[in-house]
Short mmCIF file of C-alpha atoms (C1' of nucleotides) in Angstrom, two decimals:
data_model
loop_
_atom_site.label_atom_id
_atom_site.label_comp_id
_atom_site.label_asym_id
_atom_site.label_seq_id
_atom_site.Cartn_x
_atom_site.Cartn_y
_atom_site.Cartn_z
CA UNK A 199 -14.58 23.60 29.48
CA UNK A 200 -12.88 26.86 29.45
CA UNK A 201 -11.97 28.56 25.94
CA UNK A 202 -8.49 28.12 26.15
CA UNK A 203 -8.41 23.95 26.14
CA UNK A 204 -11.74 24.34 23.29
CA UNK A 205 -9.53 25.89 21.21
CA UNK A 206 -6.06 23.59 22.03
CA UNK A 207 -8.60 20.69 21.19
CA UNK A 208 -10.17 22.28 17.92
CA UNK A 209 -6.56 22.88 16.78
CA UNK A 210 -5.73 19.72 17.47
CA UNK A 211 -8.45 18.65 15.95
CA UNK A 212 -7.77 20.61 12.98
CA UNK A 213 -4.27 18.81 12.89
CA UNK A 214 -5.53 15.36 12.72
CA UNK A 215 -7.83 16.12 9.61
CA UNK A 216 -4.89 17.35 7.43
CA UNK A 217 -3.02 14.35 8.61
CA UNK A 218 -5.59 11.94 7.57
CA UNK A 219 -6.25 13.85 4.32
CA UNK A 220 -2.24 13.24 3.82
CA UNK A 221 -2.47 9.88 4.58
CA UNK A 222 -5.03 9.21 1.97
CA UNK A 223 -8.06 9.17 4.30
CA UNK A 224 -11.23 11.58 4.92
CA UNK A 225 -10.58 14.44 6.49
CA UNK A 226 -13.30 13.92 8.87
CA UNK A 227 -11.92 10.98 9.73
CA UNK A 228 -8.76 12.48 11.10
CA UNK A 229 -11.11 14.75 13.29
CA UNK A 230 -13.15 11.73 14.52
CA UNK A 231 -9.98 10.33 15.60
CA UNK A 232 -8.90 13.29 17.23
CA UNK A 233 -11.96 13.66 19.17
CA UNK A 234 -11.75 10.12 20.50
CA UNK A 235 -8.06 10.34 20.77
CA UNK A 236 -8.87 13.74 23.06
CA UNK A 237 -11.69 12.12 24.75
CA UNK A 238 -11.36 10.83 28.72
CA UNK A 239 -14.04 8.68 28.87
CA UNK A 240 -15.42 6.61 25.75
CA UNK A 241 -17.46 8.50 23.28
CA UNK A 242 -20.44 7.89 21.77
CA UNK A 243 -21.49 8.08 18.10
CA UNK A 244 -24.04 11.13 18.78
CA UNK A 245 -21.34 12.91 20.91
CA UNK A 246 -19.09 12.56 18.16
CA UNK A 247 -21.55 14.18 15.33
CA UNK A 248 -22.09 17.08 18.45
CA UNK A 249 -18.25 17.50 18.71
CA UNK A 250 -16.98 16.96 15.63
CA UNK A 251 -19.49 17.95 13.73
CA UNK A 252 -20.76 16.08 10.54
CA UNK A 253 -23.67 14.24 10.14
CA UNK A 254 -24.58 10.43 11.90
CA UNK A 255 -23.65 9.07 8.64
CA UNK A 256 -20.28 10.32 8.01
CA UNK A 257 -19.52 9.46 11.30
CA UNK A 258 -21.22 5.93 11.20
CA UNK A 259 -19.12 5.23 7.95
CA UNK A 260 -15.52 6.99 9.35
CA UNK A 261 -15.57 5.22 12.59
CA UNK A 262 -16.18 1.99 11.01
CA UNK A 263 -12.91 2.31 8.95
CA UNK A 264 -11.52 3.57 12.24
CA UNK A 265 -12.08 0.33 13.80
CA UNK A 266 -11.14 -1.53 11.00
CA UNK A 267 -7.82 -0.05 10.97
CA UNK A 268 -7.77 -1.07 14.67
CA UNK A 269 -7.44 3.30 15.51
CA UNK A 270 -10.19 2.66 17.58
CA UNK A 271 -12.20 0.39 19.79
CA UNK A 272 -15.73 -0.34 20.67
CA UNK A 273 -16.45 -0.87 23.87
CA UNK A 274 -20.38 -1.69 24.59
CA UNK A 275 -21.68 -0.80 28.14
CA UNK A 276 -23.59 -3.17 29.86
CA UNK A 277 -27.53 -2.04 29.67
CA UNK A 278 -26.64 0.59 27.33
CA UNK A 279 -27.46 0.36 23.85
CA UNK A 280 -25.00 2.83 22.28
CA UNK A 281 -22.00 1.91 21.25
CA UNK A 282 -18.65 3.99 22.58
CA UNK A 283 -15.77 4.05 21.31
CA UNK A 284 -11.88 4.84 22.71
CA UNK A 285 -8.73 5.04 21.10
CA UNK A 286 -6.13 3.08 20.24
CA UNK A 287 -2.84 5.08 21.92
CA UNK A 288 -0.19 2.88 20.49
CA UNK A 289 0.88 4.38 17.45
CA UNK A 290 3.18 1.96 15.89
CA UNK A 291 0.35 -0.51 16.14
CA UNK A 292 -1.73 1.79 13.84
CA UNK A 293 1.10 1.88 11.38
CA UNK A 294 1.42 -1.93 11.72
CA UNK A 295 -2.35 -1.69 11.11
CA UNK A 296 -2.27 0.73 7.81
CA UNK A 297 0.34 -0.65 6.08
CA UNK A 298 -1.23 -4.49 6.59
CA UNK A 299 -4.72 -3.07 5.42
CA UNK A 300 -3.36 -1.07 2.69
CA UNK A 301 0.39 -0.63 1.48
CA UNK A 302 0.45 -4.19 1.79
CA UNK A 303 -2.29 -5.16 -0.47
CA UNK A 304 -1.31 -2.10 -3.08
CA UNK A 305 2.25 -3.09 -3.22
CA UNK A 306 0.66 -6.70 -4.36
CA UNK A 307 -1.38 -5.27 -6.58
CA UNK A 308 1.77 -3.38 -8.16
CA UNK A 309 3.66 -6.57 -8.17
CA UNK A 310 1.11 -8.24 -9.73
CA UNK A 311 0.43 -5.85 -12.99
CA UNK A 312 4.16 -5.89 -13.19
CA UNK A 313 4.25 -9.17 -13.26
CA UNK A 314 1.90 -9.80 -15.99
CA UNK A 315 2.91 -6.69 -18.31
CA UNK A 316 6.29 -9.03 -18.36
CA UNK A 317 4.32 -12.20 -19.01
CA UNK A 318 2.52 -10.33 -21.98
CA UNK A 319 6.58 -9.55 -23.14
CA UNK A 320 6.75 -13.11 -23.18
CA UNK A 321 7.05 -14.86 -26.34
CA UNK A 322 7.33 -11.60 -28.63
CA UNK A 323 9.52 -12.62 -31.50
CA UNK A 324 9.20 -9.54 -33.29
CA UNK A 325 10.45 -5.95 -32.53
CA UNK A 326 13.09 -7.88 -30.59
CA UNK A 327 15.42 -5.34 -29.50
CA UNK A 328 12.11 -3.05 -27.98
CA UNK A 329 10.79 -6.29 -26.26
CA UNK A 330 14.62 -6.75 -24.67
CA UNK A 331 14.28 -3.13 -23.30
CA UNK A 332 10.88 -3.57 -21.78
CA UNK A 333 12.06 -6.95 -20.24
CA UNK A 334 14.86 -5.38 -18.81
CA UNK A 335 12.71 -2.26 -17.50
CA UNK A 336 9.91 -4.06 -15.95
CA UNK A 337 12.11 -6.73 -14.38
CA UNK A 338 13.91 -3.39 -12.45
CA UNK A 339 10.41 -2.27 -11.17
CA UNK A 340 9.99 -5.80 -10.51
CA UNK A 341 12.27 -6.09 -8.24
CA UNK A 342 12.23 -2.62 -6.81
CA UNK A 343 8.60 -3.55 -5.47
CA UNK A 344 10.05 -6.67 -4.12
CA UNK A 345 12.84 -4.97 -2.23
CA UNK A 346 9.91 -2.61 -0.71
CA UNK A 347 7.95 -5.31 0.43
CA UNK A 348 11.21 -6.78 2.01
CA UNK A 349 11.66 -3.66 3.52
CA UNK A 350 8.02 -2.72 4.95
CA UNK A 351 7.82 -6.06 6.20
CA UNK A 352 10.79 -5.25 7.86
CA UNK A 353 9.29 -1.76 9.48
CA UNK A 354 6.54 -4.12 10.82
CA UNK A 355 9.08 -6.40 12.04
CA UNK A 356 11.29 -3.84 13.80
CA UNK A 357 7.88 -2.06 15.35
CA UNK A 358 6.80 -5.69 16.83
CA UNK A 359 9.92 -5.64 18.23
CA UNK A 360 9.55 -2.16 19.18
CA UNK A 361 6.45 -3.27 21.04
CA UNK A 362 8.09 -6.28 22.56
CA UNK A 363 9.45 -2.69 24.77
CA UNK A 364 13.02 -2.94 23.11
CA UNK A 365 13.68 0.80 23.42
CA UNK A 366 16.23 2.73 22.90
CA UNK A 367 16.47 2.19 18.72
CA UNK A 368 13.71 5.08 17.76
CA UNK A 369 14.58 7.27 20.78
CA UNK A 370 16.90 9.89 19.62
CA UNK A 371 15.02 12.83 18.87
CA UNK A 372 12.02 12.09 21.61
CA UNK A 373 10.65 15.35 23.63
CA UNK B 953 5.44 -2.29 -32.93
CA UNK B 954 3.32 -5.28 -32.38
CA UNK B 955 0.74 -5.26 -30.83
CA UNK B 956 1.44 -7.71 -27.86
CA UNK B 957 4.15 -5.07 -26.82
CA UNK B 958 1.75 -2.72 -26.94
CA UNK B 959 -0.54 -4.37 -25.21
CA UNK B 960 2.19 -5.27 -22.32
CA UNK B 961 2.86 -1.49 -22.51
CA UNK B 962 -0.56 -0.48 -21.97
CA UNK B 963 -0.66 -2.92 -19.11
CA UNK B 964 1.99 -1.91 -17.47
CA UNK B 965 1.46 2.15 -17.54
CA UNK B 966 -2.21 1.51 -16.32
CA UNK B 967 -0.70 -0.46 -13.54
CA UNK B 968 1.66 2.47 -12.87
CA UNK B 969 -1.60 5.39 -13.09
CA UNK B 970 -2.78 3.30 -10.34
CA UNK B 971 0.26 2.75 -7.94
CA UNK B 972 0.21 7.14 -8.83
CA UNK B 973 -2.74 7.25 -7.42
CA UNK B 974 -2.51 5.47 -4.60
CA UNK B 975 0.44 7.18 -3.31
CA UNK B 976 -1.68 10.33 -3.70
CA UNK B 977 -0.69 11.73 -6.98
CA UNK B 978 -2.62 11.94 -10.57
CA UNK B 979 -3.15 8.94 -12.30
CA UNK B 980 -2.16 11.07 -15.39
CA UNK B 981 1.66 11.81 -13.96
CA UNK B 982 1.95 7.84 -13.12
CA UNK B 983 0.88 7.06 -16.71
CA UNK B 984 2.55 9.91 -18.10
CA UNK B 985 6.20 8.35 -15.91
CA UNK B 986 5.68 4.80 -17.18
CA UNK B 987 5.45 6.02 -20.88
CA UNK B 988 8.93 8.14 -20.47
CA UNK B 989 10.03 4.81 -18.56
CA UNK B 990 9.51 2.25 -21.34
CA UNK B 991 10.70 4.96 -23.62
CA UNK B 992 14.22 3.52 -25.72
CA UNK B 993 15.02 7.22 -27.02
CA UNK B 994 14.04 9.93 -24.87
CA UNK B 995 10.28 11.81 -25.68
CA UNK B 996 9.21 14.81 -25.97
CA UNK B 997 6.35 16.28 -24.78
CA UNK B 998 3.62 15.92 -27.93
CA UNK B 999 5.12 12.53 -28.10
CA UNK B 1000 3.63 12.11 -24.77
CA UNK B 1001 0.34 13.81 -25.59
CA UNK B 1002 -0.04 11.12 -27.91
CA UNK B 1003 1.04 8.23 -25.88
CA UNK B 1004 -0.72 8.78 -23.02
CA UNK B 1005 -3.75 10.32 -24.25
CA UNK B 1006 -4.36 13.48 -22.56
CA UNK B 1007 -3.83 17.27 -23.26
CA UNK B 1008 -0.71 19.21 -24.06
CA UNK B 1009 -1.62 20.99 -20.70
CA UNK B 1010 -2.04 18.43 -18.50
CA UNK B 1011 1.48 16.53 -19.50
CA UNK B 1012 2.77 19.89 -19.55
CA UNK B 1013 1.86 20.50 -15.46
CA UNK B 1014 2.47 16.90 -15.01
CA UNK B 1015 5.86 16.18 -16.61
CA UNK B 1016 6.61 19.31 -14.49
CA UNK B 1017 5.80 18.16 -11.42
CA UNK B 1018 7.62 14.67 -12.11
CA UNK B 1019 10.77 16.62 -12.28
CA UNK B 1020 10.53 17.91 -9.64
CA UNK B 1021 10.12 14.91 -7.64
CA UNK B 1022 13.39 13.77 -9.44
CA UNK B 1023 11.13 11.11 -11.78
CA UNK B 1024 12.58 12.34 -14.80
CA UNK B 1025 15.01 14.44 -16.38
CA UNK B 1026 14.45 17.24 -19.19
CA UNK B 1027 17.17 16.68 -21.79
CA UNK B 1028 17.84 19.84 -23.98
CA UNK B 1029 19.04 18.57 -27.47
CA UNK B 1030 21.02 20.78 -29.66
CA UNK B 1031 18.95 22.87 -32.50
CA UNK B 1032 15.84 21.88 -31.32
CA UNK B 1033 13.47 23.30 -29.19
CA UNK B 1034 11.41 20.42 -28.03
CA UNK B 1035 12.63 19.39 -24.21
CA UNK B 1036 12.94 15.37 -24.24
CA UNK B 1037 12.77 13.73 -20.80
CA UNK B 1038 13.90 10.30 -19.90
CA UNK B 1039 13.05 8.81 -16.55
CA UNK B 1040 15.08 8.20 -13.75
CA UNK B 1041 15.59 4.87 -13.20
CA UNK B 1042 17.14 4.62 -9.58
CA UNK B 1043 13.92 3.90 -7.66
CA UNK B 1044 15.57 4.63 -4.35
CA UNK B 1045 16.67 7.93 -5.20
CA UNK B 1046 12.87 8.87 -6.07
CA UNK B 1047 11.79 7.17 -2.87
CA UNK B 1048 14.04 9.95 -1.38
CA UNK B 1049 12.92 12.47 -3.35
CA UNK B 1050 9.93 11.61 -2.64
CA UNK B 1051 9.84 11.77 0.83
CA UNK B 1052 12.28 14.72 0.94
CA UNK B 1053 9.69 16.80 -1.33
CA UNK B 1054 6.72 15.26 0.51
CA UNK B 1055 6.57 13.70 3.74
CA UNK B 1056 9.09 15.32 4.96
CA UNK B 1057 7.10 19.16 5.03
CA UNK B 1058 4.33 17.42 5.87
CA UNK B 1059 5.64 15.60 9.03
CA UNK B 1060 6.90 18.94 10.15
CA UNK B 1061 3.80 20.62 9.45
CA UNK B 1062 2.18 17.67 12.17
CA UNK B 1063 4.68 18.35 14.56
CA UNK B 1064 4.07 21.82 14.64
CA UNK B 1065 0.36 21.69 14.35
CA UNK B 1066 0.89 18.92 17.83
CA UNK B 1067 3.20 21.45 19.33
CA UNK B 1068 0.85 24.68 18.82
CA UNK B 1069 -2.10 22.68 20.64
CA UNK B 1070 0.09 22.10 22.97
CA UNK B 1071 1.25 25.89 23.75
CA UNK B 1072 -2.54 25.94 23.89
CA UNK B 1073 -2.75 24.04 26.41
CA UNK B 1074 -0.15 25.49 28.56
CA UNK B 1075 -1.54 27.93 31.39
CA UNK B 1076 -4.44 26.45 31.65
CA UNK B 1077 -5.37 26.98 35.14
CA UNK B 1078 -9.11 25.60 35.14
CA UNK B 1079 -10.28 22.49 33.95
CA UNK B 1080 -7.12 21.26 35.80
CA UNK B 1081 -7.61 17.39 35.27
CA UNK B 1082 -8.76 18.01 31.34
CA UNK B 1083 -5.54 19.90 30.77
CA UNK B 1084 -3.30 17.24 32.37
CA UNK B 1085 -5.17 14.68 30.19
CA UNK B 1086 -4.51 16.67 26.91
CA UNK B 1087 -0.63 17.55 27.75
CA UNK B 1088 -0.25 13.60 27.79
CA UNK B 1089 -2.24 12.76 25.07
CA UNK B 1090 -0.92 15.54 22.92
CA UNK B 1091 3.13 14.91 24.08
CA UNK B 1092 2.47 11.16 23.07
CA UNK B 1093 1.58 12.11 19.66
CA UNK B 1094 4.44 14.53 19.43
CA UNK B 1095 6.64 11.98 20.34
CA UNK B 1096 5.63 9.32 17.66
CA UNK B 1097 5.67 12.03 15.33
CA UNK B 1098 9.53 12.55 16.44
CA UNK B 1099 10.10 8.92 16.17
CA UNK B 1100 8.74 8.78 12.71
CA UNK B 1101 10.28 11.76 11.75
CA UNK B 1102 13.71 9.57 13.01
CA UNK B 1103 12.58 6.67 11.00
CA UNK B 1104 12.53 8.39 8.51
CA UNK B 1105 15.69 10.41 8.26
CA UNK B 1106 16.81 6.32 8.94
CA UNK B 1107 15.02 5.09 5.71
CA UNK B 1108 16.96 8.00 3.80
CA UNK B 1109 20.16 7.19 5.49
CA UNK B 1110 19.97 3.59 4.72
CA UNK B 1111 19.21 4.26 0.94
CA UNK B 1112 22.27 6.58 0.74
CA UNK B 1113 23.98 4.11 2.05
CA UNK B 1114 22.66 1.16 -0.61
CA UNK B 1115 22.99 3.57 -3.48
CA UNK B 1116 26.45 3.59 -2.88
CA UNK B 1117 26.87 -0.13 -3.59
CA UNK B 1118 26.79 -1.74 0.27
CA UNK B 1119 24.37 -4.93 -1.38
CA UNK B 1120 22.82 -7.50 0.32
CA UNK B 1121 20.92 -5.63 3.15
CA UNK B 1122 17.28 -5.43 0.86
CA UNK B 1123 17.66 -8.30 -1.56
CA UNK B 1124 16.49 -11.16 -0.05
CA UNK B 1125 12.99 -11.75 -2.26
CA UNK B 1126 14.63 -9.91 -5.32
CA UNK B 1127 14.18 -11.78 -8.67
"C1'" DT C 1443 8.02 41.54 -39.71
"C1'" DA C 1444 5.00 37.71 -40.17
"C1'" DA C 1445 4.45 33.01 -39.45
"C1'" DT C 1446 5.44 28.96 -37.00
"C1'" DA C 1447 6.61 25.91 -33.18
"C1'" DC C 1448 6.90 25.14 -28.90
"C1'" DG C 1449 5.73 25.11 -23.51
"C1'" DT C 1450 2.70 27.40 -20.04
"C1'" DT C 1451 -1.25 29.34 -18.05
"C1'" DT C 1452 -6.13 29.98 -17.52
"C1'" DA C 1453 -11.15 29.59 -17.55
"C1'" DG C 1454 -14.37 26.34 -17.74
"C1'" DT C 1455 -15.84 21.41 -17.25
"C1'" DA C 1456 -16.00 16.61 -15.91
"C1'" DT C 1457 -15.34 13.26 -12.46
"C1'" DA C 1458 -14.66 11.15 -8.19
"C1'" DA C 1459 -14.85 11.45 -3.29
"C1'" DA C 1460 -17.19 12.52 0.78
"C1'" DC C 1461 -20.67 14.53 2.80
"C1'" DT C 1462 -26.04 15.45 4.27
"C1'" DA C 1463 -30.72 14.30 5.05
"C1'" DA C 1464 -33.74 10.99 5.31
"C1'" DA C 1465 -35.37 6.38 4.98
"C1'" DC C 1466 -34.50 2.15 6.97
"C1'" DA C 1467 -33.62 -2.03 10.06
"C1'" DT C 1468 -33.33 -3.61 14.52
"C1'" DA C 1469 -33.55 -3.77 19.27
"C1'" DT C 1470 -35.55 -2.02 23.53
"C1'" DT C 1471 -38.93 -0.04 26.43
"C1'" DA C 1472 -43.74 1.48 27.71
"C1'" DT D 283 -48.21 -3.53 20.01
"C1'" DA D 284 -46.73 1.12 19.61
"C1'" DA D 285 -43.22 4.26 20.48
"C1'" DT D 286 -38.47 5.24 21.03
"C1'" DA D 287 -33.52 4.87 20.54
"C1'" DT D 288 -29.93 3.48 18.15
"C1'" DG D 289 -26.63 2.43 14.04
"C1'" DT D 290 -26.64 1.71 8.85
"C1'" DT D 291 -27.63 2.42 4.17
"C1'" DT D 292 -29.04 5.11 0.26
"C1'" DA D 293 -30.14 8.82 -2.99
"C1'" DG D 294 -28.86 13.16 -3.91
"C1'" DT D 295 -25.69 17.13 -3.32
"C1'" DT D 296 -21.50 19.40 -2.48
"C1'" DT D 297 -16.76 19.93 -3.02
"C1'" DA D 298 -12.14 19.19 -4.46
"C1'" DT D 299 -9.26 17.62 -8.04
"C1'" DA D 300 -7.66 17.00 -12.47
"C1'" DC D 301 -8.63 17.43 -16.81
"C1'" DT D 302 -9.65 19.95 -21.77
"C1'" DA D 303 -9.57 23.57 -25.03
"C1'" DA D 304 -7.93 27.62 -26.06
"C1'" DA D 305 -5.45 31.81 -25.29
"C1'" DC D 306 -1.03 33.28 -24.37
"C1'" DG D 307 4.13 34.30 -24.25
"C1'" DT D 308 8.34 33.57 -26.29
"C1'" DA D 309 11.73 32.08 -29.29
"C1'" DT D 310 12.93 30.74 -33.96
"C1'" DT D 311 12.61 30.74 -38.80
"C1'" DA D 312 11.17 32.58 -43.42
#
DNA sequence: TAATACGTTTAGTATAAACTAAACATATTA
DNA sequence: TAATATGTTTAGTTTATACTAAACGTATTA
């Protein structure tokens, strides 16, 4: 492959990793996604540690999570033990994938703490005026989570639609 | 104070060190926000030190960094030298702050990363079928990136839009 | 001017995350 | 059955991050 596309690729490459650090993932996950994502035919796990770099483990572990998040897919080859593995090219699906994996189960989380700091308010008969306040405060942050949840469910709502090939709503600023 | 409130306290800012974390900050600057947020009278900063439990420095760098993200607000009081902060309480508004101060350089840094590869790419006169592969590949990721950039100038819109009072478009699960 | 009260910065340290190398488990082939 | 090829797990190491303790700068007071 001539130097020009190696180095296109390892910036690229490079691109993906700071992405996924942003994101709250590995760095070297980013990269294994790149190299998939950059990949024509389906890739193999020893190709990957070859291309990418980092050891069989690393990329054993990274490409698992990769598949969880349903970034990318194995795809066995009849009479060939190794597993390969391609990319998932529909973006929004991703997203639809993170937040359901994560955000989702975080923003419970939050709701849930929130919920029983306020339970724990509950019943306080002393320091009456302080227990008002911190009834008022959490039941704002309360809701706030709520209204997220409302409105990432909507996100995923609008990108099934999206995906249903309504187009036109997300179009505006497309190269 | 008694000590469920303080216990319900407790509660809750743990709960907020962890949604900190999660969305890629300290767990000492969510802990550090929740004290200042179920604070009656605003505090000052070796108030916080002992609230929170770590050192003068790190609520110093921390507190910092929450105003700057909009979080909270340093509140000079006359004759004394001590800066108070109280927290903002418009969620939405840190949202935007938020992903003003955070996504928002970080998206562009993507695109641009994308867009260098691409300019890579260009000129490529070998490896002819490669090259065409990675100019798709690489304008499809530019393109979501653009649509998520969108989505996001959307999100900010939107929340302009309900902090000046139009109700009813995010409150459908709200307590 | 010296002493005090504050917030900030810095050098060093602790901790958590993510990696490497190697052992391992399992399936396939010779 | 032994040897090989594969992916996974684990123990240990590296690295990045965030903290602590203390020095520092600056403003205020005595």
């Amino acid at each position: 492959m001539s130097a020009e596309l190696l180095r296109a690729r390892e910036h690229f490459i490079q691109g993906m990793s700071r992405i996924s650090h942003f994101w709250g993932f590995s760095k070297a996950m980013g990269a294994i996604y790149g190299a998939i994502y950059l990949s024509e035919n389906p890739v193999s796990l020893d190709e990957l540690v070859g291309q990418v770099g980092v050891s069989k483990g690393a990329v054993s572990t990274n490409v698992r999570t990769l598949e969880r998040l349903g970034m990318v897919h194995k795809q066995i080859q009849l009479g060939d033990r190794k597993d390969y593995y391609i990319a998932e090219t529909d973006f929004w699906k991703i997203v639809r994938g993170v937040l359901r994996e994560r955000e989702q189960s975080e923003f419970d989380q939050a709701l849930r703490t929130v919920g029983e700091s306020m339970v724990l308010v509950e019943g306080v008969d002393e320091d009456v005026a302080t227990a008002v306040f911190y009834r008022e405060r959490m039941q704002a942050m309360q809701s706030f989570f709520n209204n997220l949840d409302n409105l990432v469910g909507m996100l995923i709502a609008l990108e099934d639609l999206r995906s249903k090939s309504v187009q036109g709503l997300f179009g505006k600023k497309e190269t």
